[in-house]
mmCIF file of C-alpha atoms in Angstrom:
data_model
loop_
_atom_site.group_PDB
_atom_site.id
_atom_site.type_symbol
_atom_site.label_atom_id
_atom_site.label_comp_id
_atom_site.label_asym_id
_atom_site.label_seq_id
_atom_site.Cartn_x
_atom_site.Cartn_y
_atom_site.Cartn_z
ATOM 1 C CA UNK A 1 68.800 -14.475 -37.122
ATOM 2 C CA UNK A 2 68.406 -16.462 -33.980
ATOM 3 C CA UNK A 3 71.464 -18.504 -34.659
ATOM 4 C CA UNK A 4 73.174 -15.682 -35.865
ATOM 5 C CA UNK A 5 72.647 -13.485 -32.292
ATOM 6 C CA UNK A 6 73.444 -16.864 -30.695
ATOM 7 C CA UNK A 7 77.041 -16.960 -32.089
ATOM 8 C CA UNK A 8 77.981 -13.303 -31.835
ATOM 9 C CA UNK A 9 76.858 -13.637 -27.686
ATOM 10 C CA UNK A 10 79.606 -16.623 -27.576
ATOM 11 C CA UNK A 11 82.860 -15.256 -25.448
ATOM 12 C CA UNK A 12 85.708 -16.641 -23.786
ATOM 13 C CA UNK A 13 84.891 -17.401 -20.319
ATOM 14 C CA UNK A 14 86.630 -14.942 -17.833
ATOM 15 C CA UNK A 15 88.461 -18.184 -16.079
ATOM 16 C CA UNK A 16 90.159 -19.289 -19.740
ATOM 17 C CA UNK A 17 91.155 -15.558 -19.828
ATOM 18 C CA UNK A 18 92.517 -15.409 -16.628
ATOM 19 C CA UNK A 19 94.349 -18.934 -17.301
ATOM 20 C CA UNK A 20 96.264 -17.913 -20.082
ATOM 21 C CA UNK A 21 97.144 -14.339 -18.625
ATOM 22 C CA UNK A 22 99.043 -16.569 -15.932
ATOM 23 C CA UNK A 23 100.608 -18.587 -17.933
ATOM 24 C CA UNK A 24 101.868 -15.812 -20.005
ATOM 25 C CA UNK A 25 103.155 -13.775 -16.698
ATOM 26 C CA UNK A 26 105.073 -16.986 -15.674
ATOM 27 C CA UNK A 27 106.828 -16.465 -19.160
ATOM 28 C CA UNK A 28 107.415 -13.116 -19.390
ATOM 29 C CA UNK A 29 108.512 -12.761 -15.359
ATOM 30 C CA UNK A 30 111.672 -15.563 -16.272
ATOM 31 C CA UNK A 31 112.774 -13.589 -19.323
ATOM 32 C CA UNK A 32 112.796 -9.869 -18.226
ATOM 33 C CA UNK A 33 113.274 -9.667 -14.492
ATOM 34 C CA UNK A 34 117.208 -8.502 -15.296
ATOM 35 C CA UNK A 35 115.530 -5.311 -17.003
ATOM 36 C CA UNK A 36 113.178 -4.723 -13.933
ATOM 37 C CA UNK A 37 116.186 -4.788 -11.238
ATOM 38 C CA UNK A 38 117.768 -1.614 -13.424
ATOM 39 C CA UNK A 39 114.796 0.325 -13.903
ATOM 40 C CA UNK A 40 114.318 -0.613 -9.778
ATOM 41 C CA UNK A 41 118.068 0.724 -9.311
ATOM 42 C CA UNK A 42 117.637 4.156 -11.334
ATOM 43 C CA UNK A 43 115.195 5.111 -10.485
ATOM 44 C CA UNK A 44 115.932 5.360 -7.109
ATOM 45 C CA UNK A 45 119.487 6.470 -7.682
ATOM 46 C CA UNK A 46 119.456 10.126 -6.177
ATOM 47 C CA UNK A 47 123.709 10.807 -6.470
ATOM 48 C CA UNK A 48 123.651 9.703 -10.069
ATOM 49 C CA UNK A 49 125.747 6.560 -9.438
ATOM 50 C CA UNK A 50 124.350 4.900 -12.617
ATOM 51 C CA UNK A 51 125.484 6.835 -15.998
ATOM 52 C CA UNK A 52 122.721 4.472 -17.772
ATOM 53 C CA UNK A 53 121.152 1.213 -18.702
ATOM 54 C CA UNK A 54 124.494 -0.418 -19.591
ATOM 55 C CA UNK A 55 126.275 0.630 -16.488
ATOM 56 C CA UNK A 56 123.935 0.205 -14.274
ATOM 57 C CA UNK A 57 123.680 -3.620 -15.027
ATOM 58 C CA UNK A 58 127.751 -3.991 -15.396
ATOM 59 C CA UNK A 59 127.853 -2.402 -11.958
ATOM 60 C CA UNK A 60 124.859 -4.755 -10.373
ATOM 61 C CA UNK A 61 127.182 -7.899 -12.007
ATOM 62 C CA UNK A 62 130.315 -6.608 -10.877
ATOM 63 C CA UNK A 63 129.556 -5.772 -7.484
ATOM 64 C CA UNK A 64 127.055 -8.407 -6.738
ATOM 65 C CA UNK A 65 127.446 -11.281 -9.378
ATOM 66 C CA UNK A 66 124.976 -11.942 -12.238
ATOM 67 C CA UNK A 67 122.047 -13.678 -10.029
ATOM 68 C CA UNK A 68 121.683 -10.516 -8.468
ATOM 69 C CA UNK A 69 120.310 -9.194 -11.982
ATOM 70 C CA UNK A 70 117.441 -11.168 -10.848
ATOM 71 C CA UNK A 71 116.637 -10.171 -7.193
ATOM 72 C CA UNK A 72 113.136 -10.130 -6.248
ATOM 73 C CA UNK A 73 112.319 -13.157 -9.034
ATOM 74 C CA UNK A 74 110.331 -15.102 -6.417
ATOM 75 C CA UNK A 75 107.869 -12.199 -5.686
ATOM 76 C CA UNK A 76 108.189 -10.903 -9.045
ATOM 77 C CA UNK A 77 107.190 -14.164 -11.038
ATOM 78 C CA UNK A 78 104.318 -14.845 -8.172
ATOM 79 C CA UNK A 79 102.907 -11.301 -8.421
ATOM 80 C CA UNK A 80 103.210 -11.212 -12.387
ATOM 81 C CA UNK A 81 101.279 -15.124 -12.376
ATOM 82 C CA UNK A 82 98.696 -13.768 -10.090
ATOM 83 C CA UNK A 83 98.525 -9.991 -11.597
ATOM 84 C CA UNK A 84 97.503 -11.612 -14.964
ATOM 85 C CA UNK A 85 94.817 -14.022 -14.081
ATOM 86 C CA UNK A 86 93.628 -11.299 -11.999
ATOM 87 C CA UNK A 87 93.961 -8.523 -14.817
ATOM 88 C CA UNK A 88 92.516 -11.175 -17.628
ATOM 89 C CA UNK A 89 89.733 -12.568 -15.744
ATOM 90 C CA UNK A 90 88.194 -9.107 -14.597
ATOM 91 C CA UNK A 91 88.469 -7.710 -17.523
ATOM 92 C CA UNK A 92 86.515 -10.062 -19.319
ATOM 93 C CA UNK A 93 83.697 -9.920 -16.266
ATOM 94 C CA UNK A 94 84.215 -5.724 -16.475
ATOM 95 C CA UNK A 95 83.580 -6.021 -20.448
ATOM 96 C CA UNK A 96 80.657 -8.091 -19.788
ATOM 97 C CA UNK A 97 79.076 -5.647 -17.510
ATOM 98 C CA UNK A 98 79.592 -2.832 -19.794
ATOM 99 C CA UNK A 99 78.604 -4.586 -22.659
ATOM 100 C CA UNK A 100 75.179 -3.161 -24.694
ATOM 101 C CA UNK A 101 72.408 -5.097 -22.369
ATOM 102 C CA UNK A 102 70.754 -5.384 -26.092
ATOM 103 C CA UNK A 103 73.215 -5.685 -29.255
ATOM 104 C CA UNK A 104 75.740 -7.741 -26.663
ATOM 105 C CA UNK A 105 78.343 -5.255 -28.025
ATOM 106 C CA UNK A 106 81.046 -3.493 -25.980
ATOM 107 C CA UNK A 107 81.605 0.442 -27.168
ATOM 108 C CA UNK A 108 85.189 2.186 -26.430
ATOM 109 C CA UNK A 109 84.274 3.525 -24.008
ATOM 110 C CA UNK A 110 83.089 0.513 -22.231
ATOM 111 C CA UNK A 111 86.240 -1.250 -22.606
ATOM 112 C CA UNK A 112 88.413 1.704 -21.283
ATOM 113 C CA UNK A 113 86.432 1.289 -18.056
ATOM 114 C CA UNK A 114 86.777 -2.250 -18.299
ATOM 115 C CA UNK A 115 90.140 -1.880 -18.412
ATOM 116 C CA UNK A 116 90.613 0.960 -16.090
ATOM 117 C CA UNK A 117 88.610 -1.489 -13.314
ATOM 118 C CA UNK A 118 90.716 -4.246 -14.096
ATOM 119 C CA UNK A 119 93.778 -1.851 -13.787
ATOM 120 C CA UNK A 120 92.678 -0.554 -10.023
ATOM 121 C CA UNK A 121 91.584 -4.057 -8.689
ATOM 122 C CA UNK A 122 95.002 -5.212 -9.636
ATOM 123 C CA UNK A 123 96.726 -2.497 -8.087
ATOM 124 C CA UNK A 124 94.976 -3.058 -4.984
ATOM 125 C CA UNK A 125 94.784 -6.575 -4.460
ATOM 126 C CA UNK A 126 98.019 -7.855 -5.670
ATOM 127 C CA UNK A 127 100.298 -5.321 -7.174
ATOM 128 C CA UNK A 128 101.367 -3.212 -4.584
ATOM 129 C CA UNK A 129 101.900 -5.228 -1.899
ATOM 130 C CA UNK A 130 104.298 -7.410 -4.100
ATOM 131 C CA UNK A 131 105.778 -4.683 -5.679
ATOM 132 C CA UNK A 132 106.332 -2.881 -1.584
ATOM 133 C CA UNK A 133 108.376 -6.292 -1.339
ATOM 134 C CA UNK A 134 110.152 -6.659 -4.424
ATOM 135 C CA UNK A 135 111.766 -2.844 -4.387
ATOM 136 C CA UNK A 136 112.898 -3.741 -1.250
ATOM 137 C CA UNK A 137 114.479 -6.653 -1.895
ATOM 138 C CA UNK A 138 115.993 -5.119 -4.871
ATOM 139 C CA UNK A 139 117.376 -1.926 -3.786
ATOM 140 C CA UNK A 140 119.453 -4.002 -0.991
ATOM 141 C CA UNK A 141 123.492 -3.980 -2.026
ATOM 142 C CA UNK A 142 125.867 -5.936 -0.899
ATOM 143 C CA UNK A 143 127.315 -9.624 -1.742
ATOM 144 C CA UNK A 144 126.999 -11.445 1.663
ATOM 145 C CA UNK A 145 123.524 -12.484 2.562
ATOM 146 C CA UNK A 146 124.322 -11.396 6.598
ATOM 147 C CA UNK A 147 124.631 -7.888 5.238
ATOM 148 C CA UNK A 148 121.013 -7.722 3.828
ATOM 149 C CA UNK A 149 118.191 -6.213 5.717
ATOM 150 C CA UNK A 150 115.910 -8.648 4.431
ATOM 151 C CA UNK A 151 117.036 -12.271 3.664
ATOM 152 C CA UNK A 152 114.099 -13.091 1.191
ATOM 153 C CA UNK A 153 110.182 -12.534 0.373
ATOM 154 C CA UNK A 154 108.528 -13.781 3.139
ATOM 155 C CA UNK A 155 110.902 -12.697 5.883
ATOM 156 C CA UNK A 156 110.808 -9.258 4.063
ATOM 157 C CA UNK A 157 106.847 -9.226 4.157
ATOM 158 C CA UNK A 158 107.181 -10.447 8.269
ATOM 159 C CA UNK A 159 110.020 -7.276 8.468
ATOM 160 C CA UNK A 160 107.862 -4.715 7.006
ATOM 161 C CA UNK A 161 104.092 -6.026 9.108
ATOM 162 C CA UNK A 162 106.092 -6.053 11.919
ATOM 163 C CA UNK A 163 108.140 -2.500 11.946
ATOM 164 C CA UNK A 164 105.728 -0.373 9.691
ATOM 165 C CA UNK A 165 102.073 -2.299 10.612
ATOM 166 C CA UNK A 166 100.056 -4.535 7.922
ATOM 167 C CA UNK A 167 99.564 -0.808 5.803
ATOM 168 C CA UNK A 168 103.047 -0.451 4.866
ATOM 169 C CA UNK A 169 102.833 -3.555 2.674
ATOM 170 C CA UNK A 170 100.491 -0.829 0.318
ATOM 171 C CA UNK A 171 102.855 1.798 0.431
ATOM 172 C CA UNK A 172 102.483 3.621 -2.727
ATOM 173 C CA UNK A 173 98.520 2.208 -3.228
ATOM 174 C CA UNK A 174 97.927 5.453 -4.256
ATOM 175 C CA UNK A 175 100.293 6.368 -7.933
ATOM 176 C CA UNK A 176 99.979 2.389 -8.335
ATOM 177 C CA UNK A 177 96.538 2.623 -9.239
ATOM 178 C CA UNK A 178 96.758 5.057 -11.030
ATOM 179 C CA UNK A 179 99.486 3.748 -12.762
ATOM 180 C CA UNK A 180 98.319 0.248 -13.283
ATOM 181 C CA UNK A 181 94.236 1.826 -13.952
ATOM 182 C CA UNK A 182 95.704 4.302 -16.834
ATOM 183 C CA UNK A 183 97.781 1.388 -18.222
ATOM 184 C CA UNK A 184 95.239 -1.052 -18.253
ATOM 185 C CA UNK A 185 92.566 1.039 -19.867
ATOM 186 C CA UNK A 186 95.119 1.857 -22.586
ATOM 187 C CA UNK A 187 96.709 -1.052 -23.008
ATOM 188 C CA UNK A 188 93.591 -3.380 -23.933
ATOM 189 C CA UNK A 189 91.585 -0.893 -25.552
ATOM 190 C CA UNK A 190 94.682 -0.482 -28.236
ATOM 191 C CA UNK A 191 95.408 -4.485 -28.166
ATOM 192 C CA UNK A 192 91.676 -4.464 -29.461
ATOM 193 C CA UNK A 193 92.707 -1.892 -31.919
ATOM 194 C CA UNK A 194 95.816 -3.378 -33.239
ATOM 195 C CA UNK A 195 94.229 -7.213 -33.491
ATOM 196 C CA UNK A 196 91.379 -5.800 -35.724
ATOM 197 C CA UNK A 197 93.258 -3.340 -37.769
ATOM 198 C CA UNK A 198 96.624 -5.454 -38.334
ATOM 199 C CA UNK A 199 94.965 -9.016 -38.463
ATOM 200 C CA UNK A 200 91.159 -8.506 -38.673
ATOM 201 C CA UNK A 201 91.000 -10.269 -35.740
ATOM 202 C CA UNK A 202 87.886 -10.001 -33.569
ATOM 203 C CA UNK A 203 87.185 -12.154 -30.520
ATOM 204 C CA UNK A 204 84.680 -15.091 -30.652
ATOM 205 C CA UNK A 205 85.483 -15.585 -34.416
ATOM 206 C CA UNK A 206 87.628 -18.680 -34.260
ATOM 207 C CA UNK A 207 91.024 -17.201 -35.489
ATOM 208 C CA UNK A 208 94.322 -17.950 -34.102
ATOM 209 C CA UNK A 209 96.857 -15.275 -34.342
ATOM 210 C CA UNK A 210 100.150 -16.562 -34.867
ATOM 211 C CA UNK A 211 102.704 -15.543 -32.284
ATOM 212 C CA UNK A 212 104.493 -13.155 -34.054
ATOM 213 C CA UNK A 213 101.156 -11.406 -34.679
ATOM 214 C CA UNK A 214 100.137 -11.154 -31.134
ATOM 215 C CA UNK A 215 103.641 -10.441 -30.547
ATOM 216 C CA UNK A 216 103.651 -7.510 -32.701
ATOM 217 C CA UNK A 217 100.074 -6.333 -31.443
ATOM 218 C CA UNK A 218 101.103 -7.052 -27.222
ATOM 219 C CA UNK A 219 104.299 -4.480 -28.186
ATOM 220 C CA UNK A 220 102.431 -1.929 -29.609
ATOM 221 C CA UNK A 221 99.842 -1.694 -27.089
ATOM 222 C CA UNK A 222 102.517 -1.879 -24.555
ATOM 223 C CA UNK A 223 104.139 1.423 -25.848
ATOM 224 C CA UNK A 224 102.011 4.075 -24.410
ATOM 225 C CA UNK A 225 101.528 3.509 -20.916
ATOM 226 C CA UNK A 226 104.903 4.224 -19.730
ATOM 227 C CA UNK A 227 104.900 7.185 -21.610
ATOM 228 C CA UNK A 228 102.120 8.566 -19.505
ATOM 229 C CA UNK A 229 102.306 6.921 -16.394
ATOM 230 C CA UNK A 230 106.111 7.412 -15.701
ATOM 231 C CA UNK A 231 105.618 9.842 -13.344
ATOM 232 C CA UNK A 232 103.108 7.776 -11.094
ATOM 233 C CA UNK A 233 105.591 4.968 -11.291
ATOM 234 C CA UNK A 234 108.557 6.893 -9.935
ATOM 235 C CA UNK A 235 106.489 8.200 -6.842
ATOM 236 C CA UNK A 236 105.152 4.383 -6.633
ATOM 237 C CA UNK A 237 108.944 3.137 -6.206
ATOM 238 C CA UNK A 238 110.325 6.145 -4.301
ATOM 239 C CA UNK A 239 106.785 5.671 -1.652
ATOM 240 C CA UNK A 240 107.611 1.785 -1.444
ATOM 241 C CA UNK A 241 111.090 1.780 -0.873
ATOM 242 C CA UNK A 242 111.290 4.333 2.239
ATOM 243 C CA UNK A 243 111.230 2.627 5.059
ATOM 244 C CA UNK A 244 109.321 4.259 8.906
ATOM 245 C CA UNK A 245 112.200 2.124 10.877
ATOM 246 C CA UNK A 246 114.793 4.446 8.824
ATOM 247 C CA UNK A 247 113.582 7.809 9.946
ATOM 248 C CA UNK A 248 111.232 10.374 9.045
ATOM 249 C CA UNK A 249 109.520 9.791 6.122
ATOM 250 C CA UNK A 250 111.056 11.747 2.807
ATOM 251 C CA UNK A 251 107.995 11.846 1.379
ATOM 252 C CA UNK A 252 104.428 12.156 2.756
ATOM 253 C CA UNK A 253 102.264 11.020 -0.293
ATOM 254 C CA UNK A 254 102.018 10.913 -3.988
ATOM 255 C CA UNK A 255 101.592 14.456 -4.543
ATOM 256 C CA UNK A 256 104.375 15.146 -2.270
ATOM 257 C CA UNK A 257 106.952 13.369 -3.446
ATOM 258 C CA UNK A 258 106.181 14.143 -6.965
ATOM 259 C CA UNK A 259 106.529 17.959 -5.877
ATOM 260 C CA UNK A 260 109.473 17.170 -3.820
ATOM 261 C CA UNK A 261 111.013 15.230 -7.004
ATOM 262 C CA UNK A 262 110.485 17.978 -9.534
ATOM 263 C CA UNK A 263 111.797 20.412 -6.920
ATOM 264 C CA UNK A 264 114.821 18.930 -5.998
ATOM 265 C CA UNK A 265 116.028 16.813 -9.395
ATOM 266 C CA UNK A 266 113.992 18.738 -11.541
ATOM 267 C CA UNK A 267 111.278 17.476 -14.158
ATOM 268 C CA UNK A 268 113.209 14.926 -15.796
ATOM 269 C CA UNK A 269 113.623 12.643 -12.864
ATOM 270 C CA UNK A 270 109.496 11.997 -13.111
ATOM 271 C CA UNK A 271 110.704 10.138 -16.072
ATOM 272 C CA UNK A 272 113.928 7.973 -14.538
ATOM 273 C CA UNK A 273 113.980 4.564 -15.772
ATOM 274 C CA UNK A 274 111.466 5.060 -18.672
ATOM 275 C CA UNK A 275 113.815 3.238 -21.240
ATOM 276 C CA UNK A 276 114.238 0.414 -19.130
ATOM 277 C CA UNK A 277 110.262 0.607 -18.741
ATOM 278 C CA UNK A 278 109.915 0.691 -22.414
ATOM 279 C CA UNK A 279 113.007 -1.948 -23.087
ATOM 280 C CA UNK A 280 110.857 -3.988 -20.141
ATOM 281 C CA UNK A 281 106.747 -3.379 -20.699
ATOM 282 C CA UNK A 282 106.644 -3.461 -24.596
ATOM 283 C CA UNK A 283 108.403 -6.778 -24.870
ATOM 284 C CA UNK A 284 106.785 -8.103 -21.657
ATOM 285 C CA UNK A 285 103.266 -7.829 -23.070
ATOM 286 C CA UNK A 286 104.555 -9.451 -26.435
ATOM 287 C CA UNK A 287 105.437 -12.292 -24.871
ATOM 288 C CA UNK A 288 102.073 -12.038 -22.580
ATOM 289 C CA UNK A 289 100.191 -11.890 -25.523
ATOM 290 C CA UNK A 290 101.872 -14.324 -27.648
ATOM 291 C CA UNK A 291 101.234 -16.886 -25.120
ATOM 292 C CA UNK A 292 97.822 -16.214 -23.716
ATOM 293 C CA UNK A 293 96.189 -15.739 -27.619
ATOM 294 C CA UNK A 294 97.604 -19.126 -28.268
ATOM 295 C CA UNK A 295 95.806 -20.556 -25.272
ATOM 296 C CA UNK A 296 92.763 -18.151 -25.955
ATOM 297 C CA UNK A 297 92.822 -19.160 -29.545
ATOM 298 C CA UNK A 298 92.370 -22.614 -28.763
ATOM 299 C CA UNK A 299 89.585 -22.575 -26.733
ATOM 300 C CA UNK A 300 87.749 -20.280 -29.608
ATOM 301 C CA UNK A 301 88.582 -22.592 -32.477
ATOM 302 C CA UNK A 302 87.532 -25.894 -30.266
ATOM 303 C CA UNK A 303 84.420 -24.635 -28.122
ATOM 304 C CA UNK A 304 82.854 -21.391 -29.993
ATOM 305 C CA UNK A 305 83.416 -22.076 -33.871
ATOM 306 C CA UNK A 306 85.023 -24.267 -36.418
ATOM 307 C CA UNK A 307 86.804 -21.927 -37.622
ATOM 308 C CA UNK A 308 90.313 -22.993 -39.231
ATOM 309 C CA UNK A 309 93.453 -22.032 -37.797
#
């Protein structure tokens, strides 16, 4: 019984976790930061330039060549690296805390707070500032680099402490955690789901998914956060991207602007640049996944158990 409590107390360590969420953000950052410019660009398309996915990316190319599909990469990789080992890491110390002081087991609800905590600290401490940089890096048109407001990340960061004070770098703080807490409560709570009911996978138990398996797990519990959250993230993108050196501010907070959005463009535009959210999110936490079960895996199979692969 003693050896038997002994094992089922054995966990990944919260800096393994966060290790392979990083690697897995450097991965998934390289291979869909074309589908985060779009969403960016229609989202805050007002006139109705774009006419969709496919035209908004033929215009970006067309107007501004095809590296421009990848504007913002720098911030975007760095924030997604960080994010991850951020996200990973206090999520496993937030399940630990939650965790049954007795059995050593974590109930739903414990791991939807875990995840919800992991969600806000993220939004706080890394996401929005990067994100405040990368929309407006991203919403800047124009081919030649004298042109641009901001001529890259850091001078962008210096641009925005300077004009709008070391606060406008969390523009947006507020719909961004929700955003990120709703997503991140969801999002590992049904990763948990899917790895037990798809693969009878359960953590500590020595089993390597295969890719494809964590692949097809990371999608599905990618789906339902941008369903829900799409509002929050439109009001996160419109808040970031105003500028206080521009004018007077469009909108005055979250509940604001998603008042002023309804009212104006009606209840639809909560929703602009959901598909590219769900062609981006879905996908992105596949390839998350894929990669940090792998590294995850490993660390089971050789430290915890002898379990086969």
């Amino acid at each position: 019984m003693a050896e038997e409590n002994s094992r089922s107390k054995k966990t990944i360590p919260p800096y393994m976790k966060a290790i392979s969420g990083s690697l897995g953000g450097i991965v998934e950052a390289s291979c869909l930061q074309p589908i985060d410019v779009i969403k960016t660009r229609l989202q805050l398309d007002r006139a109705g330039a774009y006419k969709g996915i496919v035209h908004c990316g033929s215009t970006i190319v067309n107007n501004e060549g095809v590296r421009a599909l990848w504007k913002g990469l720098t911030p975007f990789a760095t924030h997604l690296t960080l994010k991850y080992a951020l996200r990973m890491g206090s999520n496993a110390v937030f399940q630990t805390a939650f965790k049954d002081s007795e059995t050593g087991k974590l109930s739903p609800q414990g791991r939807l707070m875990a995840g919800f905590g992991a969600g806000v600290l993220e939004a706080l401490v890394i996401v929005t500032p990067f994100e405040v940089v990368k929309i407006r890096l991203q919403q800047q048109r124009g081919l030649s680099p004298e042109l641009l407001r901001y001529k890259g990340p850091v001078h962008c960061a210096r641009m925005i402490v300077r004009e709008e004070g070391i606060l406008g770098l969390w523009a947006g703080a507020s719909p961004t955690v929700m955003r990120n807490g709703t997503n991140q409560a969801a999002m590992f709570t049904a990763k948990n789901a899917f790895d037990t009911i798809l693969w009878k996978k359960h953590e500590g138990d020595g089993k390597v998914l295969h890719p494809w398996q964590s692949m097809i797990s990371g999608f599905l519990a990618g789906t339902a956060g941008p369903i829900c959250t799409g509002p929050f993230d439109v009001v996160k993108t419109r808040l970031m991207a105003q500028s206080k050196t521009v004018g007077e501010l469009k909108y005055r907070g979250m509940f604001h602007a998603i008042a002023t959005i309804h009212a104006e463009e009606g209840l639809r535009a909560l929703w602009k640049g959901l598909i590219p959210r769900l062609m981006r999110i879905p996908p992105g936490q596949a390839i998350m996944w894929a990669v940090a079960d792998q590294i995850t895996g490993f660390y089971e199979r050789t430290y915890l158990t002898n379990a086969p692969l």
